[in-house]
mmCIF file of C-alpha atoms in Angstrom:
data_model
loop_
_atom_site.group_PDB
_atom_site.id
_atom_site.type_symbol
_atom_site.label_atom_id
_atom_site.label_comp_id
_atom_site.label_asym_id
_atom_site.label_seq_id
_atom_site.Cartn_x
_atom_site.Cartn_y
_atom_site.Cartn_z
ATOM 1 C CA ASP C 1081 -13.793 -13.850 5.089
ATOM 2 C CA ALA C 1082 -11.647 -12.087 7.741
ATOM 3 C CA GLY C 1083 -9.687 -10.231 5.318
ATOM 4 C CA VAL C 1084 -5.798 -10.264 5.625
ATOM 5 C CA ILE C 1085 -4.719 -11.190 9.221
ATOM 6 C CA GLN C 1086 -1.530 -9.890 10.618
ATOM 7 C CA SER C 1087 -0.055 -10.717 13.775
ATOM 8 C CA PRO C 1088 1.390 -9.382 16.395
ATOM 9 C CA ARG C 1089 -0.419 -6.180 16.324
ATOM 10 C CA HIS C 1090 2.403 -4.259 18.180
ATOM 11 C CA GLU C 1091 5.831 -5.417 18.642
ATOM 12 C CA VAL C 1092 8.678 -3.970 20.991
ATOM 13 C CA THR C 1093 12.032 -5.391 20.962
ATOM 14 C CA GLU C 1094 15.527 -4.869 21.725
ATOM 15 C CA MET C 1095 18.440 -4.312 19.053
ATOM 16 C CA GLY C 1096 19.786 -7.407 18.272
ATOM 17 C CA GLN C 1097 16.898 -9.651 18.591
ATOM 18 C CA GLU C 1098 14.913 -11.762 16.361
ATOM 19 C CA VAL C 1099 11.823 -10.436 15.449
ATOM 20 C CA THR C 1100 8.957 -12.900 13.450
ATOM 21 C CA LEU C 1101 5.932 -11.153 11.713
ATOM 22 C CA ARG C 1102 3.124 -13.135 10.417
ATOM 23 C CA CYS C 1103 0.150 -13.239 7.857
ATOM 24 C CA LYS C 1104 -2.914 -14.682 6.502
ATOM 25 C CA PRO C 1105 -3.616 -13.917 3.276
ATOM 26 C CA ILE C 1106 -7.380 -13.960 1.839
ATOM 27 C CA SER C 1107 -8.278 -17.148 0.655
ATOM 28 C CA GLY C 1108 -8.357 -17.718 -2.842
ATOM 29 C CA HIS C 1109 -5.854 -15.139 -3.260
ATOM 30 C CA ASP C 1110 -2.691 -16.175 -5.305
ATOM 31 C CA TYR C 1111 -0.548 -12.985 -4.532
ATOM 32 C CA LEU C 1112 1.111 -12.089 -1.153
ATOM 33 C CA PHE C 1113 2.874 -8.508 -0.462
ATOM 34 C CA TRP C 1114 5.021 -7.337 2.390
ATOM 35 C CA TYR C 1115 5.395 -3.603 2.551
ATOM 36 C CA ARG C 1116 7.015 -1.298 4.995
ATOM 37 C CA GLN C 1117 5.957 1.941 5.997
ATOM 38 C CA THR C 1118 7.922 4.653 7.608
ATOM 39 C CA MET C 1119 7.599 8.717 7.561
ATOM 40 C CA MET C 1120 10.723 9.074 6.031
ATOM 41 C CA ARG C 1121 10.713 6.385 3.101
ATOM 42 C CA GLY C 1122 6.787 6.333 2.602
ATOM 43 C CA LEU C 1123 5.536 2.728 1.334
ATOM 44 C CA GLU C 1124 8.099 0.271 0.310
ATOM 45 C CA LEU C 1125 7.222 -3.183 -1.485
ATOM 46 C CA LEU C 1126 9.699 -5.556 0.195
ATOM 47 C CA ILE C 1127 8.768 -8.743 -1.544
ATOM 48 C CA TYR C 1128 6.255 -10.589 -3.174
ATOM 49 C CA PHE C 1129 4.995 -14.191 -3.529
ATOM 50 C CA ASN C 1130 2.958 -15.660 -6.358
ATOM 51 C CA ASN C 1131 1.617 -19.545 -5.360
ATOM 52 C CA ASN C 1132 4.130 -19.672 -2.545
ATOM 53 C CA VAL C 1133 6.960 -18.672 -4.556
ATOM 54 C CA PRO C 1134 9.132 -15.388 -3.986
ATOM 55 C CA ILE C 1135 8.778 -13.523 -7.095
ATOM 56 C CA ASP C 1136 10.702 -10.151 -6.547
ATOM 57 C CA ASP C 1137 12.477 -9.696 -3.394
ATOM 58 C CA SER C 1138 14.559 -6.510 -4.379
ATOM 59 C CA GLY C 1139 12.893 -4.498 -2.099
ATOM 60 C CA MET C 1140 14.455 -6.388 0.793
ATOM 61 C CA PRO C 1141 16.949 -4.152 2.637
ATOM 62 C CA GLU C 1142 19.563 -6.721 3.445
ATOM 63 C CA ASP C 1143 20.442 -10.126 4.473
ATOM 64 C CA ARG C 1144 19.460 -9.811 7.942
ATOM 65 C CA PHE C 1145 15.537 -9.695 6.315
ATOM 66 C CA SER C 1146 14.197 -12.807 5.180
ATOM 67 C CA ALA C 1147 10.395 -13.845 4.263
ATOM 68 C CA LYS C 1148 8.833 -17.168 3.632
ATOM 69 C CA MET C 1149 5.700 -18.727 2.516
ATOM 70 C CA PRO C 1150 5.230 -22.530 3.334
ATOM 71 C CA ASN C 1151 1.733 -22.665 2.091
ATOM 72 C CA ALA C 1152 -1.005 -20.311 0.751
ATOM 73 C CA SER C 1153 -2.627 -19.398 3.863
ATOM 74 C CA PHE C 1154 0.701 -18.324 5.713
ATOM 75 C CA SER C 1155 3.835 -15.998 5.393
ATOM 76 C CA THR C 1156 6.179 -14.763 7.715
ATOM 77 C CA LEU C 1157 8.839 -11.931 7.618
ATOM 78 C CA LYS C 1158 11.481 -12.188 9.937
ATOM 79 C CA ILE C 1159 14.488 -10.076 10.892
ATOM 80 C CA GLN C 1160 17.431 -11.396 12.653
ATOM 81 C CA PRO C 1161 19.019 -9.549 14.211
ATOM 82 C CA SER C 1162 16.595 -6.274 14.661
ATOM 83 C CA GLU C 1163 17.954 -2.999 14.403
ATOM 84 C CA PRO C 1164 16.839 0.577 15.382
ATOM 85 C CA ARG C 1165 16.193 1.339 11.911
ATOM 86 C CA ASP C 1166 13.759 -1.259 11.246
ATOM 87 C CA SER C 1167 11.071 0.262 13.315
ATOM 88 C CA ALA C 1168 8.056 0.789 11.047
ATOM 89 C CA VAL C 1169 4.942 -0.220 10.278
ATOM 90 C CA TYR C 1170 5.071 -3.494 8.001
ATOM 91 C CA PHE C 1171 1.950 -4.381 6.023
ATOM 92 C CA CYS C 1172 0.792 -7.698 4.619
ATOM 93 C CA ALA C 1173 -1.539 -7.700 1.427
ATOM 94 C CA SER C 1174 -2.787 -10.366 -0.647
ATOM 95 C CA SER C 1175 -4.673 -10.346 -4.328
ATOM 96 C CA TYR C 1176 -6.080 -12.654 -6.823
ATOM 97 C CA PRO C 1177 -4.937 -12.314 -10.250
ATOM 98 C CA GLY C 1178 -6.473 -10.094 -12.699
ATOM 99 C CA LEU C 1179 -6.110 -6.066 -12.177
ATOM 100 C CA GLY C 1180 -3.853 -6.005 -9.401
ATOM 101 C CA THR C 1181 -6.161 -4.975 -6.584
ATOM 102 C CA GLN C 1182 -4.704 -5.553 -2.891
ATOM 103 C CA TYR C 1183 -5.971 -6.109 0.224
ATOM 104 C CA PHE C 1184 -4.303 -4.866 3.190
ATOM 105 C CA GLY C 1185 -4.072 -6.474 6.780
ATOM 106 C CA PRO C 1186 -3.766 -3.904 9.441
ATOM 107 C CA GLY C 1187 -0.223 -4.122 9.824
ATOM 108 C CA THR C 1188 2.442 -4.493 12.797
ATOM 109 C CA ARG C 1189 3.804 -1.663 14.489
ATOM 110 C CA LEU C 1190 7.492 -2.597 14.921
ATOM 111 C CA THR C 1191 9.668 -0.684 17.896
ATOM 112 C CA VAL C 1192 13.167 -1.917 18.005
ATOM 113 C CA LEU C 1193 14.695 0.049 21.075
ATOM 114 C CA SER A 1056 10.128 1.264 -4.879
ATOM 115 C CA GLN A 1057 7.656 4.680 -5.492
ATOM 116 C CA GLN A 1058 6.532 4.902 -8.802
ATOM 117 C CA GLY A 1059 5.280 8.436 -8.479
ATOM 118 C CA GLU A 1060 4.164 11.554 -6.693
ATOM 119 C CA GLU A 1061 1.316 13.226 -5.289
ATOM 120 C CA ASP A 1062 0.662 16.778 -5.209
ATOM 121 C CA PRO A 1063 -0.536 18.267 -2.766
ATOM 122 C CA GLN A 1064 1.329 16.342 -0.046
ATOM 123 C CA ALA A 1065 -1.242 17.795 2.211
ATOM 124 C CA LEU A 1066 -4.698 19.402 2.010
ATOM 125 C CA SER A 1067 -6.918 20.986 4.482
ATOM 126 C CA ILE A 1068 -10.437 21.879 3.464
ATOM 127 C CA GLN A 1069 -13.575 22.755 4.896
ATOM 128 C CA GLU A 1070 -16.397 19.969 5.243
ATOM 129 C CA GLY A 1071 -18.520 20.404 2.554
ATOM 130 C CA GLU A 1072 -16.034 21.610 -0.129
ATOM 131 C CA ASN A 1073 -14.482 19.237 -2.784
ATOM 132 C CA ALA A 1074 -10.932 17.795 -2.495
ATOM 133 C CA THR A 1075 -8.809 17.357 -5.464
ATOM 134 C CA MET A 1076 -5.611 15.520 -5.511
ATOM 135 C CA ASN A 1077 -3.238 14.421 -8.517
ATOM 136 C CA CYS A 1078 -0.626 11.941 -9.164
ATOM 137 C CA SER A 1079 2.047 11.459 -11.753
ATOM 138 C CA TYR A 1080 3.365 8.192 -12.866
ATOM 139 C CA LYS A 1081 6.315 7.493 -15.034
ATOM 140 C CA THR A 1082 5.604 4.280 -17.048
ATOM 141 C CA SER A 1083 2.706 2.737 -19.369
ATOM 142 C CA ILE A 1084 0.259 0.900 -17.175
ATOM 143 C CA ASN A 1085 -2.535 -1.424 -17.030
ATOM 144 C CA ASN A 1086 -4.242 0.741 -14.709
ATOM 145 C CA LEU A 1087 -3.948 2.685 -11.749
ATOM 146 C CA GLN A 1088 -5.909 2.290 -8.578
ATOM 147 C CA TRP A 1089 -6.509 4.869 -5.650
ATOM 148 C CA TYR A 1090 -6.430 3.917 -1.802
ATOM 149 C CA ARG A 1091 -7.069 5.659 1.314
ATOM 150 C CA GLN A 1092 -5.200 4.842 4.565
ATOM 151 C CA ASN A 1093 -7.070 5.932 8.150
ATOM 152 C CA SER A 1094 -4.365 6.865 10.530
ATOM 153 C CA GLY A 1095 -3.193 3.613 12.044
ATOM 154 C CA ARG A 1096 -4.759 1.276 9.688
ATOM 155 C CA GLY A 1097 -4.017 -0.405 6.755
ATOM 156 C CA LEU A 1098 -4.728 0.942 3.157
ATOM 157 C CA VAL A 1099 -8.356 0.175 1.611
ATOM 158 C CA HIS A 1100 -8.948 0.133 -1.961
ATOM 159 C CA LEU A 1101 -11.018 2.819 -3.363
ATOM 160 C CA ILE A 1102 -11.228 2.825 -7.077
ATOM 161 C CA LEU A 1103 -9.791 1.526 -10.358
ATOM 162 C CA ILE A 1104 -9.281 3.008 -13.799
ATOM 163 C CA ARG A 1105 -7.890 1.384 -16.611
ATOM 164 C CA SER A 1106 -5.406 2.112 -19.010
ATOM 165 C CA ASN A 1107 -8.512 2.930 -21.783
ATOM 166 C CA GLU A 1108 -10.585 4.797 -19.640
ATOM 167 C CA ARG A 1109 -10.156 8.362 -19.204
ATOM 168 C CA GLU A 1110 -13.146 8.694 -16.213
ATOM 169 C CA LYS A 1111 -14.823 6.882 -13.703
ATOM 170 C CA HIS A 1112 -16.951 7.837 -10.693
ATOM 171 C CA SER A 1113 -17.946 5.963 -7.421
ATOM 172 C CA GLY A 1114 -20.189 7.830 -4.893
ATOM 173 C CA ARG A 1115 -18.512 10.774 -4.318
ATOM 174 C CA LEU A 1116 -15.341 9.881 -5.899
ATOM 175 C CA ARG A 1117 -14.449 10.496 -9.618
ATOM 176 C CA VAL A 1118 -11.207 9.731 -10.708
ATOM 177 C CA THR A 1119 -9.425 10.891 -14.030
ATOM 178 C CA LEU A 1120 -6.564 9.294 -16.086
ATOM 179 C CA ASP A 1121 -4.554 11.111 -18.894
ATOM 180 C CA THR A 1122 -2.077 8.610 -19.917
ATOM 181 C CA SER A 1123 -0.790 11.172 -22.316
ATOM 182 C CA LYS A 1124 0.700 13.159 -19.116
ATOM 183 C CA LYS A 1125 1.078 9.953 -16.958
ATOM 184 C CA SER A 1126 -1.298 11.945 -14.618
ATOM 185 C CA SER A 1127 -4.596 10.720 -12.584
ATOM 186 C CA SER A 1128 -6.643 12.862 -10.205
ATOM 187 C CA LEU A 1129 -8.773 12.102 -7.532
ATOM 188 C CA LEU A 1130 -11.621 13.991 -6.498
ATOM 189 C CA ILE A 1131 -13.981 14.029 -3.361
ATOM 190 C CA THR A 1132 -16.997 15.685 -3.723
ATOM 191 C CA ALA A 1133 -19.043 17.545 -0.411
ATOM 192 C CA SER A 1134 -16.091 16.148 1.734
ATOM 193 C CA ARG A 1135 -16.707 14.794 5.239
ATOM 194 C CA ALA A 1136 -14.842 14.837 8.335
ATOM 195 C CA ALA A 1137 -14.730 10.902 8.257
ATOM 196 C CA ASP A 1138 -13.008 11.469 4.569
ATOM 197 C CA THR A 1139 -9.661 12.565 6.591
ATOM 198 C CA ALA A 1140 -7.237 10.495 5.566
ATOM 199 C CA SER A 1141 -4.236 9.557 3.501
ATOM 200 C CA TYR A 1142 -4.876 9.054 -0.357
ATOM 201 C CA PHE A 1143 -2.438 7.237 -2.417
ATOM 202 C CA CYS A 1144 -2.252 6.514 -6.260
ATOM 203 C CA ALA A 1145 -0.847 3.219 -7.154
ATOM 204 C CA THR A 1146 -0.019 1.712 -10.919
ATOM 205 C CA VAL A 1147 0.044 -1.548 -12.366
ATOM 206 C CA ARG A 1148 2.795 -1.465 -14.818
ATOM 207 C CA THR A 1149 2.477 -3.306 -18.268
ATOM 208 C CA GLY A 1150 3.321 -6.845 -17.871
ATOM 209 C CA ALA A 1151 3.435 -6.751 -13.555
ATOM 210 C CA ASN A 1152 1.568 -7.922 -10.909
ATOM 211 C CA ASN A 1153 2.206 -5.489 -8.101
ATOM 212 C CA LEU A 1154 1.395 -2.060 -7.033
ATOM 213 C CA PHE A 1155 3.804 1.042 -7.133
ATOM 214 C CA PHE A 1156 2.828 3.719 -4.725
ATOM 215 C CA GLY A 1157 2.754 7.279 -4.753
ATOM 216 C CA THR A 1158 3.746 9.267 -1.715
ATOM 217 C CA GLY A 1159 0.564 9.967 -0.864
ATOM 218 C CA THR A 1160 -1.657 13.396 -0.012
ATOM 219 C CA ARG A 1161 -2.838 13.581 3.474
ATOM 220 C CA LEU A 1162 -6.488 15.471 3.413
ATOM 221 C CA THR A 1163 -7.556 16.884 6.555
ATOM 222 C CA VAL A 1164 -11.565 17.460 6.447
ATOM 223 C CA ILE A 1165 -12.307 20.463 9.021
ATOM 224 C CA PRO A 1166 -15.844 19.794 10.262
#
């Protein structure tokens, strides 16, 4: 298995633009997580899905952020409109039911100018 | 959303020395996990210890868990320059399916 795949790896955009981050979880994993990591706030859980259904989105910072999981092999995190304070590394992770071990993707480094 | 704290925040040692990192958490847990993050990369799972276990080994890694004190430690023996990374503890709370990460310890191993 190729592991969790994220695209793009780097994204530079201007304030106000829409940004879409993509994630392909490991096949067979029922859980998918979106995280944001910054120096100031560390690693934050934004939202997670179980069997494509959002379970907890309490970490989503505001309405500008939305996440979808239309099927078991694909998820998106969208920011519209983007702001400079959204600059961070966004990670996607997946896991199977049980002990909760998560497998992380390589991350998307987002820079909003 | 962070569950706990790691201590120290940063640690610098010479190659060959042992490195010890500590983690404290706040609620009852199913298990506690340690992850490593190399600069610019995603987190990688290292080791998991269940709430009914007190110690676990994996290669040069030794993890202890004290549920009465809500704390854990990660020991890396005979450190190598390649061990330079950030190390995070994460807990799975009782009844939950997601991880709660600590703040991380930045380990630097000097060759």
